[in-house]
């Protein structure tokens, strides 16, 4: 799609292709190129008013690319914007992923744990009310780790049985749970050198 855009010009799908190409660049270790492509995707999304994919682009760029360059606090704020964009355009999946990633960024950036715990609990309750159970387990990871730290139950990473979380995600084909689990594993390794 990037080649088609370069050859034939912009379409509403071009920003998403640049964001995903940026993600691929980061995956192979080219962080600078990935960040440049992600930033381009965000600018193009606004310039050509690609509202349908704006929430997805925000999640890909801010959570999977920008963490290497921007403070997590600002990433969390951007992901909240992505959540609102998704709700406005009916992109429920991307909206919820933005919210989920925003909670993880809040947690990892040192936001007040009581705030994180209470906000994740409220959002889990809202998702259950809307019968959107498919990502509750992913949010429960951040909620339970926050609760464990507040209540002083020891090393937060041992509170949830990580093998069980991974097995549940695979058994139910719960991509949101597996994605969040893997993101937490990556961030744990990156920030805490575990």
Short mmCIF file of N, CA and C in Angstrom, two decimals:
data_model
loop_
_atom_site.label_atom_id
_atom_site.label_comp_id
_atom_site.label_asym_id
_atom_site.label_seq_id
_atom_site.Cartn_x
_atom_site.Cartn_y
_atom_site.Cartn_z
N UNK A 1 0.83 -1.19 0.00
CA UNK A 1 0.00 0.00 0.00
C UNK A 1 0.87 1.26 0.00
N UNK A 2 2.00 1.20 0.70
CA UNK A 2 2.91 2.34 0.70
C UNK A 2 3.41 2.59 -0.72
N UNK A 3 3.77 1.53 -1.44
CA UNK A 3 4.22 1.69 -2.82
C UNK A 3 3.12 2.25 -3.70
N UNK A 4 1.89 1.78 -3.51
CA UNK A 4 0.76 2.31 -4.28
C UNK A 4 0.54 3.79 -4.00
N UNK A 5 0.68 4.17 -2.73
CA UNK A 5 0.53 5.57 -2.36
C UNK A 5 1.61 6.42 -3.03
N UNK A 6 2.83 5.93 -3.01
CA UNK A 6 3.93 6.69 -3.64
C UNK A 6 3.73 6.80 -5.15
N UNK A 7 3.14 5.77 -5.76
CA UNK A 7 2.95 5.77 -7.21
C UNK A 7 1.71 6.54 -7.63
N UNK A 8 0.58 6.33 -6.90
CA UNK A 8 -0.71 6.86 -7.36
C UNK A 8 -1.27 7.99 -6.51
N UNK A 9 -0.67 8.27 -5.37
CA UNK A 9 -1.18 9.34 -4.52
C UNK A 9 -1.93 8.82 -3.31
N UNK A 10 -2.34 9.75 -2.46
CA UNK A 10 -2.98 9.42 -1.17
C UNK A 10 -4.40 8.93 -1.33
N UNK A 11 -4.74 7.97 -0.47
CA UNK A 11 -6.13 7.54 -0.29
C UNK A 11 -6.40 7.56 1.21
N UNK A 12 -7.60 7.27 1.61
CA UNK A 12 -7.92 7.25 3.05
C UNK A 12 -7.21 6.10 3.76
N UNK A 13 -6.70 5.13 2.99
CA UNK A 13 -6.00 3.99 3.59
C UNK A 13 -4.49 4.23 3.73
N UNK A 14 -3.99 5.27 3.10
CA UNK A 14 -2.55 5.55 3.12
C UNK A 14 -1.99 5.75 4.52
N UNK A 15 -2.63 6.56 5.38
CA UNK A 15 -2.06 6.75 6.72
C UNK A 15 -1.90 5.44 7.50
N UNK A 16 -2.88 4.56 7.41
CA UNK A 16 -2.79 3.28 8.12
C UNK A 16 -1.64 2.44 7.56
N UNK A 17 -1.41 2.51 6.26
CA UNK A 17 -0.31 1.73 5.69
C UNK A 17 1.04 2.27 6.17
N UNK A 18 1.16 3.59 6.28
CA UNK A 18 2.41 4.16 6.79
C UNK A 18 2.60 3.79 8.27
N UNK A 19 1.52 3.80 9.04
CA UNK A 19 1.62 3.41 10.46
C UNK A 19 2.08 1.96 10.60
N UNK A 20 1.49 1.08 9.81
CA UNK A 20 1.86 -0.33 9.88
C UNK A 20 3.26 -0.59 9.34
N UNK A 21 3.66 0.17 8.34
CA UNK A 21 5.03 0.05 7.84
C UNK A 21 6.01 0.54 8.91
N UNK A 22 5.62 1.60 9.63
CA UNK A 22 6.44 2.08 10.75
C UNK A 22 6.56 1.02 11.83
N UNK A 23 5.47 0.33 12.11
CA UNK A 23 5.49 -0.75 13.09
C UNK A 23 6.43 -1.86 12.65
N UNK A 24 6.40 -2.19 11.38
CA UNK A 24 7.31 -3.22 10.85
C UNK A 24 8.76 -2.77 10.98
N UNK A 25 9.02 -1.49 10.75
CA UNK A 25 10.38 -0.97 10.90
C UNK A 25 10.86 -1.09 12.34
N UNK A 26 9.98 -0.78 13.28
CA UNK A 26 10.33 -0.92 14.70
C UNK A 26 10.58 -2.38 15.04
N UNK A 27 9.77 -3.25 14.49
CA UNK A 27 9.90 -4.69 14.79
C UNK A 27 11.26 -5.25 14.36
N UNK A 28 11.86 -4.66 13.34
CA UNK A 28 13.17 -5.13 12.90
C UNK A 28 14.30 -4.27 13.44
N UNK A 29 13.97 -3.36 14.38
CA UNK A 29 14.99 -2.58 15.06
C UNK A 29 15.29 -1.21 14.51
N UNK A 30 14.58 -0.78 13.49
CA UNK A 30 14.81 0.56 12.93
C UNK A 30 13.81 1.53 13.56
N UNK A 31 14.08 1.92 14.80
CA UNK A 31 13.16 2.73 15.57
C UNK A 31 12.97 4.13 14.99
N UNK A 32 14.06 4.73 14.51
CA UNK A 32 13.96 6.09 13.98
C UNK A 32 13.05 6.13 12.74
N UNK A 33 13.26 5.21 11.82
CA UNK A 33 12.42 5.15 10.63
C UNK A 33 10.97 4.87 11.03
N UNK A 34 10.78 3.94 11.95
CA UNK A 34 9.43 3.63 12.41
C UNK A 34 8.73 4.83 12.99
N UNK A 35 9.45 5.59 13.79
CA UNK A 35 8.86 6.79 14.40
C UNK A 35 8.54 7.85 13.35
N UNK A 36 9.43 8.01 12.39
CA UNK A 36 9.17 8.99 11.32
C UNK A 36 7.95 8.59 10.51
N UNK A 37 7.84 7.31 10.19
CA UNK A 37 6.67 6.84 9.44
C UNK A 37 5.39 6.96 10.27
N UNK A 38 5.48 6.65 11.56
CA UNK A 38 4.32 6.80 12.44
C UNK A 38 3.87 8.25 12.55
N UNK A 39 4.83 9.15 12.69
CA UNK A 39 4.49 10.58 12.75
C UNK A 39 3.86 11.05 11.44
N UNK A 40 4.39 10.56 10.33
CA UNK A 40 3.81 10.87 9.02
C UNK A 40 2.38 10.35 8.94
N UNK A 41 2.16 9.14 9.43
CA UNK A 41 0.81 8.56 9.40
C UNK A 41 -0.18 9.43 10.18
N UNK A 42 0.22 9.90 11.35
CA UNK A 42 -0.68 10.76 12.14
C UNK A 42 -0.98 12.07 11.42
N UNK A 43 0.05 12.67 10.83
CA UNK A 43 -0.15 13.94 10.11
C UNK A 43 -1.04 13.74 8.88
N UNK A 44 -0.78 12.67 8.13
CA UNK A 44 -1.60 12.39 6.95
C UNK A 44 -3.05 12.12 7.33
N UNK A 45 -3.23 11.41 8.42
CA UNK A 45 -4.58 11.08 8.88
C UNK A 45 -5.39 12.35 9.13
N UNK A 46 -4.75 13.34 9.73
CA UNK A 46 -5.44 14.61 9.97
C UNK A 46 -5.61 15.40 8.67
N UNK A 47 -4.57 15.40 7.85
CA UNK A 47 -4.59 16.21 6.63
C UNK A 47 -5.67 15.77 5.66
N UNK A 48 -5.81 14.46 5.48
CA UNK A 48 -6.81 13.98 4.50
C UNK A 48 -8.11 13.54 5.18
N UNK A 49 -8.21 13.79 6.47
CA UNK A 49 -9.41 13.47 7.24
C UNK A 49 -9.78 11.98 7.11
N UNK A 50 -8.84 11.13 7.43
CA UNK A 50 -9.07 9.68 7.40
C UNK A 50 -9.67 9.25 8.73
N UNK A 51 -10.86 9.75 9.02
CA UNK A 51 -11.49 9.53 10.32
C UNK A 51 -11.75 8.06 10.61
N UNK A 52 -12.05 7.27 9.58
CA UNK A 52 -12.39 5.86 9.80
C UNK A 52 -11.24 5.08 10.42
N UNK A 53 -10.03 5.46 10.11
CA UNK A 53 -8.87 4.71 10.61
C UNK A 53 -8.05 5.49 11.64
N UNK A 54 -8.51 6.67 12.02
CA UNK A 54 -7.72 7.53 12.92
C UNK A 54 -7.46 6.87 14.28
N UNK A 55 -8.44 6.18 14.83
CA UNK A 55 -8.28 5.54 16.12
C UNK A 55 -7.27 4.40 16.04
N UNK A 56 -7.36 3.61 14.98
CA UNK A 56 -6.41 2.52 14.79
C UNK A 56 -5.00 3.05 14.59
N UNK A 57 -4.85 4.09 13.81
CA UNK A 57 -3.54 4.70 13.58
C UNK A 57 -2.95 5.20 14.89
N UNK A 58 -3.78 5.84 15.70
CA UNK A 58 -3.31 6.35 16.99
C UNK A 58 -2.80 5.21 17.87
N UNK A 59 -3.53 4.11 17.93
CA UNK A 59 -3.10 2.97 18.75
C UNK A 59 -1.78 2.39 18.25
N UNK A 60 -1.67 2.19 16.96
CA UNK A 60 -0.44 1.60 16.40
C UNK A 60 0.75 2.52 16.64
N UNK A 61 0.58 3.80 16.32
CA UNK A 61 1.71 4.73 16.41
C UNK A 61 2.09 5.01 17.86
N UNK A 62 1.12 5.35 18.67
CA UNK A 62 1.45 5.77 20.03
C UNK A 62 1.86 4.62 20.94
N UNK A 63 1.23 3.46 20.82
CA UNK A 63 1.57 2.37 21.73
C UNK A 63 2.74 1.53 21.23
N UNK A 64 2.76 1.22 19.96
CA UNK A 64 3.77 0.30 19.46
C UNK A 64 5.03 0.97 18.91
N UNK A 65 4.97 2.27 18.63
CA UNK A 65 6.12 2.95 18.06
C UNK A 65 6.65 4.05 18.96
N UNK A 66 5.79 4.94 19.40
CA UNK A 66 6.22 6.17 20.07
C UNK A 66 6.81 5.94 21.46
N UNK A 67 6.58 4.78 22.07
CA UNK A 67 7.09 4.54 23.42
C UNK A 67 8.60 4.68 23.49
N UNK A 68 9.30 4.50 22.39
CA UNK A 68 10.75 4.61 22.39
C UNK A 68 11.23 6.05 22.29
N UNK A 69 10.31 7.00 22.04
CA UNK A 69 10.69 8.38 21.79
C UNK A 69 9.95 9.41 22.65
N UNK A 70 8.77 9.09 23.10
CA UNK A 70 7.94 10.07 23.81
C UNK A 70 7.70 9.62 25.24
N UNK A 71 7.47 10.59 26.14
CA UNK A 71 7.14 10.21 27.52
C UNK A 71 5.82 9.44 27.57
N UNK A 72 5.78 8.43 28.42
CA UNK A 72 4.56 7.61 28.53
C UNK A 72 3.35 8.43 28.95
N UNK A 73 3.56 9.50 29.72
CA UNK A 73 2.43 10.33 30.11
C UNK A 73 1.74 10.94 28.89
N UNK A 74 2.54 11.44 27.95
CA UNK A 74 1.94 12.05 26.76
C UNK A 74 1.34 10.98 25.85
N UNK A 75 1.94 9.79 25.85
CA UNK A 75 1.37 8.69 25.06
C UNK A 75 -0.01 8.33 25.61
N UNK A 76 -0.14 8.28 26.92
CA UNK A 76 -1.43 7.97 27.53
C UNK A 76 -2.49 8.99 27.12
N UNK A 77 -2.11 10.25 27.12
CA UNK A 77 -3.06 11.31 26.71
C UNK A 77 -3.47 11.14 25.24
N UNK A 78 -2.50 10.83 24.38
CA UNK A 78 -2.80 10.62 22.97
C UNK A 78 -3.71 9.41 22.77
N UNK A 79 -3.50 8.36 23.55
CA UNK A 79 -4.34 7.17 23.44
C UNK A 79 -5.77 7.46 23.89
N UNK A 80 -5.93 8.37 24.84
CA UNK A 80 -7.28 8.80 25.24
C UNK A 80 -7.97 9.50 24.07
N UNK A 81 -7.22 10.30 23.33
CA UNK A 81 -7.77 10.93 22.12
C UNK A 81 -8.16 9.86 21.12
N UNK A 82 -7.31 8.84 20.96
CA UNK A 82 -7.64 7.72 20.07
C UNK A 82 -8.90 7.00 20.50
N UNK A 83 -9.09 6.87 21.81
CA UNK A 83 -10.32 6.25 22.33
C UNK A 83 -11.55 7.06 21.90
N UNK A 84 -11.46 8.37 22.07
CA UNK A 84 -12.58 9.24 21.69
C UNK A 84 -12.83 9.20 20.18
N UNK A 85 -11.76 9.19 19.40
CA UNK A 85 -11.91 9.10 17.94
C UNK A 85 -12.61 7.81 17.53
N UNK A 86 -12.22 6.72 18.15
CA UNK A 86 -12.86 5.44 17.85
C UNK A 86 -14.33 5.43 18.19
N UNK A 87 -14.67 6.00 19.32
CA UNK A 87 -16.08 6.08 19.71
C UNK A 87 -16.88 6.95 18.75
N UNK A 88 -16.27 8.04 18.30
CA UNK A 88 -16.97 8.95 17.39
C UNK A 88 -17.22 8.34 16.02
N UNK A 89 -16.31 7.47 15.58
CA UNK A 89 -16.44 6.90 14.24
C UNK A 89 -17.03 5.49 14.23
N UNK A 90 -17.30 4.94 15.41
CA UNK A 90 -17.86 3.60 15.49
C UNK A 90 -16.83 2.49 15.43
N UNK A 91 -15.56 2.83 15.55
CA UNK A 91 -14.49 1.84 15.55
C UNK A 91 -14.28 1.36 16.99
N UNK A 92 -15.17 0.50 17.43
CA UNK A 92 -15.21 0.05 18.82
C UNK A 92 -13.92 -0.69 19.20
N UNK A 93 -13.45 -1.56 18.33
CA UNK A 93 -12.25 -2.34 18.63
C UNK A 93 -11.06 -1.42 18.90
N UNK A 94 -10.79 -0.49 17.98
CA UNK A 94 -9.65 0.41 18.16
C UNK A 94 -9.85 1.34 19.35
N UNK A 95 -11.09 1.76 19.59
CA UNK A 95 -11.36 2.62 20.74
C UNK A 95 -10.99 1.90 22.03
N UNK A 96 -11.42 0.66 22.17
CA UNK A 96 -11.14 -0.09 23.39
C UNK A 96 -9.65 -0.40 23.51
N UNK A 97 -9.00 -0.70 22.41
CA UNK A 97 -7.56 -0.94 22.46
C UNK A 97 -6.81 0.33 22.90
N UNK A 98 -7.22 1.49 22.40
CA UNK A 98 -6.61 2.75 22.83
C UNK A 98 -6.79 2.94 24.33
N UNK A 99 -7.98 2.69 24.83
CA UNK A 99 -8.26 2.86 26.26
C UNK A 99 -7.42 1.88 27.07
N UNK A 100 -7.36 0.65 26.63
CA UNK A 100 -6.57 -0.37 27.30
C UNK A 100 -5.09 0.02 27.35
N UNK A 101 -4.56 0.42 26.22
CA UNK A 101 -3.16 0.84 26.16
C UNK A 101 -2.93 2.09 27.00
N UNK A 102 -3.91 2.97 27.05
CA UNK A 102 -3.79 4.18 27.86
C UNK A 102 -3.64 3.82 29.34
N UNK A 103 -4.43 2.86 29.79
CA UNK A 103 -4.31 2.42 31.19
C UNK A 103 -2.92 1.82 31.45
N UNK A 104 -2.43 1.03 30.51
CA UNK A 104 -1.10 0.45 30.68
C UNK A 104 -0.02 1.54 30.71
N UNK A 105 -0.16 2.55 29.86
CA UNK A 105 0.80 3.66 29.85
C UNK A 105 0.73 4.45 31.15
N UNK A 106 -0.49 4.64 31.67
CA UNK A 106 -0.63 5.32 32.97
C UNK A 106 0.11 4.55 34.05
N UNK A 107 -0.12 3.24 34.07
CA UNK A 107 0.52 2.40 35.07
C UNK A 107 2.04 2.47 34.96
N UNK A 108 2.54 2.30 33.75
CA UNK A 108 3.99 2.25 33.54
C UNK A 108 4.66 3.60 33.75
N UNK A 109 3.91 4.69 33.58
CA UNK A 109 4.50 6.02 33.73
C UNK A 109 4.48 6.52 35.17
N UNK A 110 3.89 5.75 36.07
CA UNK A 110 3.89 6.14 37.47
C UNK A 110 2.67 6.93 37.91
N UNK A 111 1.61 6.87 37.14
CA UNK A 111 0.37 7.54 37.53
C UNK A 111 -0.10 6.95 38.87
N UNK A 112 -0.81 7.71 39.63
CA UNK A 112 -1.32 7.27 40.91
C UNK A 112 -2.02 5.92 40.75
N UNK A 113 -1.56 4.93 41.51
CA UNK A 113 -2.08 3.56 41.35
C UNK A 113 -3.55 3.45 41.74
N UNK A 114 -3.98 4.23 42.70
CA UNK A 114 -5.40 4.21 43.08
C UNK A 114 -6.23 4.70 41.90
N UNK A 115 -5.76 5.74 41.23
CA UNK A 115 -6.46 6.25 40.05
C UNK A 115 -6.53 5.18 38.97
N UNK A 116 -5.39 4.53 38.69
CA UNK A 116 -5.35 3.50 37.64
C UNK A 116 -6.28 2.35 38.01
N UNK A 117 -6.20 1.89 39.25
CA UNK A 117 -7.06 0.78 39.69
C UNK A 117 -8.54 1.15 39.55
N UNK A 118 -8.91 2.33 40.02
CA UNK A 118 -10.32 2.73 39.98
C UNK A 118 -10.82 2.94 38.56
N UNK A 119 -9.97 3.53 37.71
CA UNK A 119 -10.37 3.76 36.33
C UNK A 119 -10.50 2.45 35.55
N UNK A 120 -9.57 1.51 35.77
CA UNK A 120 -9.69 0.22 35.07
C UNK A 120 -10.91 -0.54 35.57
N UNK A 121 -11.18 -0.47 36.87
CA UNK A 121 -12.37 -1.16 37.41
C UNK A 121 -13.65 -0.57 36.81
N UNK A 122 -13.71 0.74 36.70
CA UNK A 122 -14.90 1.39 36.14
C UNK A 122 -15.07 1.03 34.66
N UNK A 123 -13.96 0.97 33.93
CA UNK A 123 -14.06 0.65 32.51
C UNK A 123 -14.43 -0.82 32.31
N UNK A 124 -13.89 -1.70 33.14
CA UNK A 124 -14.28 -3.11 33.07
C UNK A 124 -15.78 -3.26 33.32
N UNK A 125 -16.28 -2.54 34.30
CA UNK A 125 -17.71 -2.58 34.62
C UNK A 125 -18.53 -2.08 33.43
N UNK A 126 -18.06 -1.00 32.79
CA UNK A 126 -18.75 -0.46 31.62
C UNK A 126 -18.74 -1.45 30.46
N UNK A 127 -17.62 -2.10 30.23
CA UNK A 127 -17.55 -3.09 29.15
C UNK A 127 -18.49 -4.25 29.41
N UNK A 128 -18.55 -4.69 30.64
CA UNK A 128 -19.48 -5.78 30.97
C UNK A 128 -20.93 -5.35 30.79
N UNK A 129 -21.22 -4.11 31.13
CA UNK A 129 -22.57 -3.58 30.94
C UNK A 129 -22.94 -3.58 29.46
N UNK A 130 -21.95 -3.26 28.61
CA UNK A 130 -22.17 -3.23 27.16
C UNK A 130 -22.00 -4.61 26.51
N UNK A 131 -21.75 -5.63 27.35
CA UNK A 131 -21.56 -7.00 26.88
C UNK A 131 -20.39 -7.12 25.90
N UNK A 132 -19.31 -6.43 26.23
CA UNK A 132 -18.08 -6.49 25.44
C UNK A 132 -16.99 -7.16 26.27
N UNK A 133 -17.22 -8.42 26.56
CA UNK A 133 -16.33 -9.19 27.43
C UNK A 133 -14.99 -9.51 26.80
N UNK A 134 -14.87 -9.40 25.50
CA UNK A 134 -13.69 -9.87 24.78
C UNK A 134 -12.38 -9.23 25.22
N UNK A 135 -12.41 -8.09 25.87
CA UNK A 135 -11.12 -7.51 26.30
C UNK A 135 -11.06 -7.25 27.80
N UNK A 136 -12.01 -7.75 28.54
CA UNK A 136 -12.00 -7.54 29.99
C UNK A 136 -10.78 -8.17 30.64
N UNK A 137 -10.40 -9.38 30.22
CA UNK A 137 -9.24 -10.03 30.82
C UNK A 137 -7.97 -9.24 30.60
N UNK A 138 -7.84 -8.61 29.44
CA UNK A 138 -6.66 -7.81 29.17
C UNK A 138 -6.59 -6.62 30.13
N UNK A 139 -7.70 -5.98 30.35
CA UNK A 139 -7.74 -4.86 31.30
C UNK A 139 -7.52 -5.34 32.73
N UNK A 140 -7.97 -6.54 33.01
CA UNK A 140 -7.82 -7.08 34.37
C UNK A 140 -6.37 -7.24 34.76
N UNK A 141 -5.48 -7.41 33.78
CA UNK A 141 -4.05 -7.52 34.09
C UNK A 141 -3.57 -6.23 34.74
N UNK A 142 -3.84 -5.11 34.11
CA UNK A 142 -3.42 -3.81 34.67
C UNK A 142 -4.12 -3.56 36.00
N UNK A 143 -5.39 -3.89 36.07
CA UNK A 143 -6.15 -3.68 37.31
C UNK A 143 -5.57 -4.50 38.45
N UNK A 144 -5.28 -5.77 38.21
CA UNK A 144 -4.81 -6.62 39.30
C UNK A 144 -3.39 -6.25 39.73
N UNK A 145 -2.56 -5.84 38.80
CA UNK A 145 -1.20 -5.43 39.18
C UNK A 145 -1.27 -4.15 40.01
N UNK A 146 -2.11 -3.20 39.61
CA UNK A 146 -2.28 -1.96 40.38
C UNK A 146 -2.79 -2.27 41.78
N UNK A 147 -3.78 -3.14 41.86
CA UNK A 147 -4.34 -3.52 43.17
C UNK A 147 -3.29 -4.18 44.04
N UNK A 148 -2.48 -5.06 43.44
CA UNK A 148 -1.46 -5.77 44.20
C UNK A 148 -0.44 -4.79 44.78
N UNK A 149 -0.04 -3.81 44.00
CA UNK A 149 0.93 -2.84 44.50
C UNK A 149 0.33 -1.96 45.60
N UNK A 150 -0.91 -1.58 45.45
CA UNK A 150 -1.57 -0.75 46.47
C UNK A 150 -1.69 -1.51 47.78
N UNK A 151 -2.07 -2.77 47.67
CA UNK A 151 -2.32 -3.57 48.86
C UNK A 151 -1.06 -4.22 49.42
N UNK A 152 0.07 -4.00 48.76
CA UNK A 152 1.34 -4.51 49.27
C UNK A 152 1.47 -6.01 49.25
N UNK A 153 1.03 -6.62 48.17
CA UNK A 153 1.06 -8.07 48.10
C UNK A 153 2.35 -8.62 47.52
N UNK A 154 3.36 -7.80 47.40
CA UNK A 154 4.64 -8.29 46.90
C UNK A 154 4.87 -7.94 45.46
N UNK A 155 5.72 -8.71 44.82
CA UNK A 155 6.07 -8.44 43.43
C UNK A 155 4.83 -8.57 42.56
N UNK A 156 4.43 -7.51 41.88
CA UNK A 156 3.16 -7.54 41.15
C UNK A 156 3.11 -8.56 40.03
N UNK A 157 4.22 -8.88 39.45
CA UNK A 157 4.22 -9.77 38.30
C UNK A 157 3.90 -11.21 38.70
N UNK A 158 4.00 -11.53 39.98
CA UNK A 158 3.69 -12.89 40.39
C UNK A 158 2.26 -13.03 40.89
N UNK A 159 1.50 -11.92 40.93
CA UNK A 159 0.12 -11.98 41.42
C UNK A 159 -0.76 -12.78 40.47
N UNK A 160 -0.68 -12.47 39.18
CA UNK A 160 -1.42 -13.23 38.19
C UNK A 160 -0.54 -14.40 37.76
N UNK A 161 -1.12 -15.54 37.60
CA UNK A 161 -0.37 -16.66 37.08
C UNK A 161 -0.20 -16.46 35.58
N UNK A 162 1.02 -16.08 35.20
CA UNK A 162 1.26 -15.70 33.81
C UNK A 162 1.03 -16.85 32.84
N UNK A 163 1.34 -18.06 33.24
CA UNK A 163 1.08 -19.21 32.37
C UNK A 163 -0.41 -19.37 32.13
N UNK A 164 -1.21 -19.15 33.17
CA UNK A 164 -2.66 -19.27 33.05
C UNK A 164 -3.21 -18.20 32.12
N UNK A 165 -2.72 -16.95 32.28
CA UNK A 165 -3.19 -15.86 31.42
C UNK A 165 -2.90 -16.19 29.96
N UNK A 166 -1.69 -16.60 29.67
CA UNK A 166 -1.31 -16.93 28.30
C UNK A 166 -2.14 -18.10 27.78
N UNK A 167 -2.33 -19.13 28.60
CA UNK A 167 -3.11 -20.30 28.18
C UNK A 167 -4.57 -19.93 27.92
N UNK A 168 -5.14 -19.08 28.79
CA UNK A 168 -6.53 -18.65 28.59
C UNK A 168 -6.68 -17.91 27.28
N UNK A 169 -5.73 -17.03 27.00
CA UNK A 169 -5.79 -16.27 25.75
C UNK A 169 -5.73 -17.16 24.53
N UNK A 170 -4.86 -18.16 24.57
CA UNK A 170 -4.72 -19.07 23.44
C UNK A 170 -5.95 -19.96 23.30
N UNK A 171 -6.45 -20.47 24.43
CA UNK A 171 -7.58 -21.39 24.41
C UNK A 171 -8.83 -20.70 23.85
N UNK A 172 -9.05 -19.47 24.25
CA UNK A 172 -10.24 -18.73 23.82
C UNK A 172 -10.00 -17.93 22.54
N UNK A 173 -8.78 -18.02 22.01
CA UNK A 173 -8.40 -17.22 20.85
C UNK A 173 -8.67 -15.74 21.13
N UNK A 174 -8.36 -15.33 22.35
CA UNK A 174 -8.58 -13.96 22.78
C UNK A 174 -7.36 -13.13 22.43
N UNK A 175 -7.41 -12.52 21.27
CA UNK A 175 -6.26 -11.75 20.78
C UNK A 175 -5.97 -10.54 21.65
N UNK A 176 -7.01 -9.92 22.20
CA UNK A 176 -6.80 -8.75 23.06
C UNK A 176 -6.04 -9.14 24.33
N UNK A 177 -6.41 -10.26 24.92
CA UNK A 177 -5.72 -10.72 26.12
C UNK A 177 -4.26 -11.06 25.81
N UNK A 178 -4.04 -11.79 24.74
CA UNK A 178 -2.68 -12.16 24.38
C UNK A 178 -1.84 -10.93 24.05
N UNK A 179 -2.43 -9.98 23.35
CA UNK A 179 -1.71 -8.76 22.99
C UNK A 179 -1.32 -7.98 24.24
N UNK A 180 -2.26 -7.80 25.14
CA UNK A 180 -1.97 -7.06 26.36
C UNK A 180 -0.95 -7.81 27.22
N UNK A 181 -1.10 -9.11 27.30
CA UNK A 181 -0.15 -9.92 28.06
C UNK A 181 1.27 -9.76 27.50
N UNK A 182 1.39 -9.84 26.19
CA UNK A 182 2.71 -9.70 25.57
C UNK A 182 3.27 -8.29 25.74
N UNK A 183 2.39 -7.28 25.67
CA UNK A 183 2.85 -5.90 25.89
C UNK A 183 3.37 -5.73 27.31
N UNK A 184 2.65 -6.29 28.27
CA UNK A 184 3.12 -6.22 29.66
C UNK A 184 4.44 -6.95 29.83
N UNK A 185 4.59 -8.09 29.18
CA UNK A 185 5.85 -8.83 29.28
C UNK A 185 7.00 -8.01 28.69
N UNK A 186 6.76 -7.39 27.54
CA UNK A 186 7.78 -6.56 26.91
C UNK A 186 8.14 -5.37 27.78
N UNK A 187 7.13 -4.68 28.29
CA UNK A 187 7.39 -3.51 29.13
C UNK A 187 8.07 -3.91 30.43
N UNK A 188 7.68 -5.03 30.98
CA UNK A 188 8.32 -5.52 32.21
C UNK A 188 9.80 -5.75 31.95
N UNK A 189 10.11 -6.40 30.86
CA UNK A 189 11.51 -6.67 30.53
C UNK A 189 12.27 -5.38 30.24
N UNK A 190 11.64 -4.46 29.54
CA UNK A 190 12.31 -3.22 29.16
C UNK A 190 12.56 -2.31 30.35
N UNK A 191 11.53 -2.11 31.16
CA UNK A 191 11.65 -1.16 32.28
C UNK A 191 12.35 -1.74 33.51
N UNK A 192 12.11 -3.00 33.78
CA UNK A 192 12.61 -3.58 35.03
C UNK A 192 13.75 -4.56 34.79
N UNK A 193 14.14 -4.74 33.54
CA UNK A 193 15.27 -5.60 33.18
C UNK A 193 15.13 -7.00 33.78
N UNK A 194 13.93 -7.55 33.70
CA UNK A 194 13.67 -8.89 34.24
C UNK A 194 13.80 -9.94 33.18
#
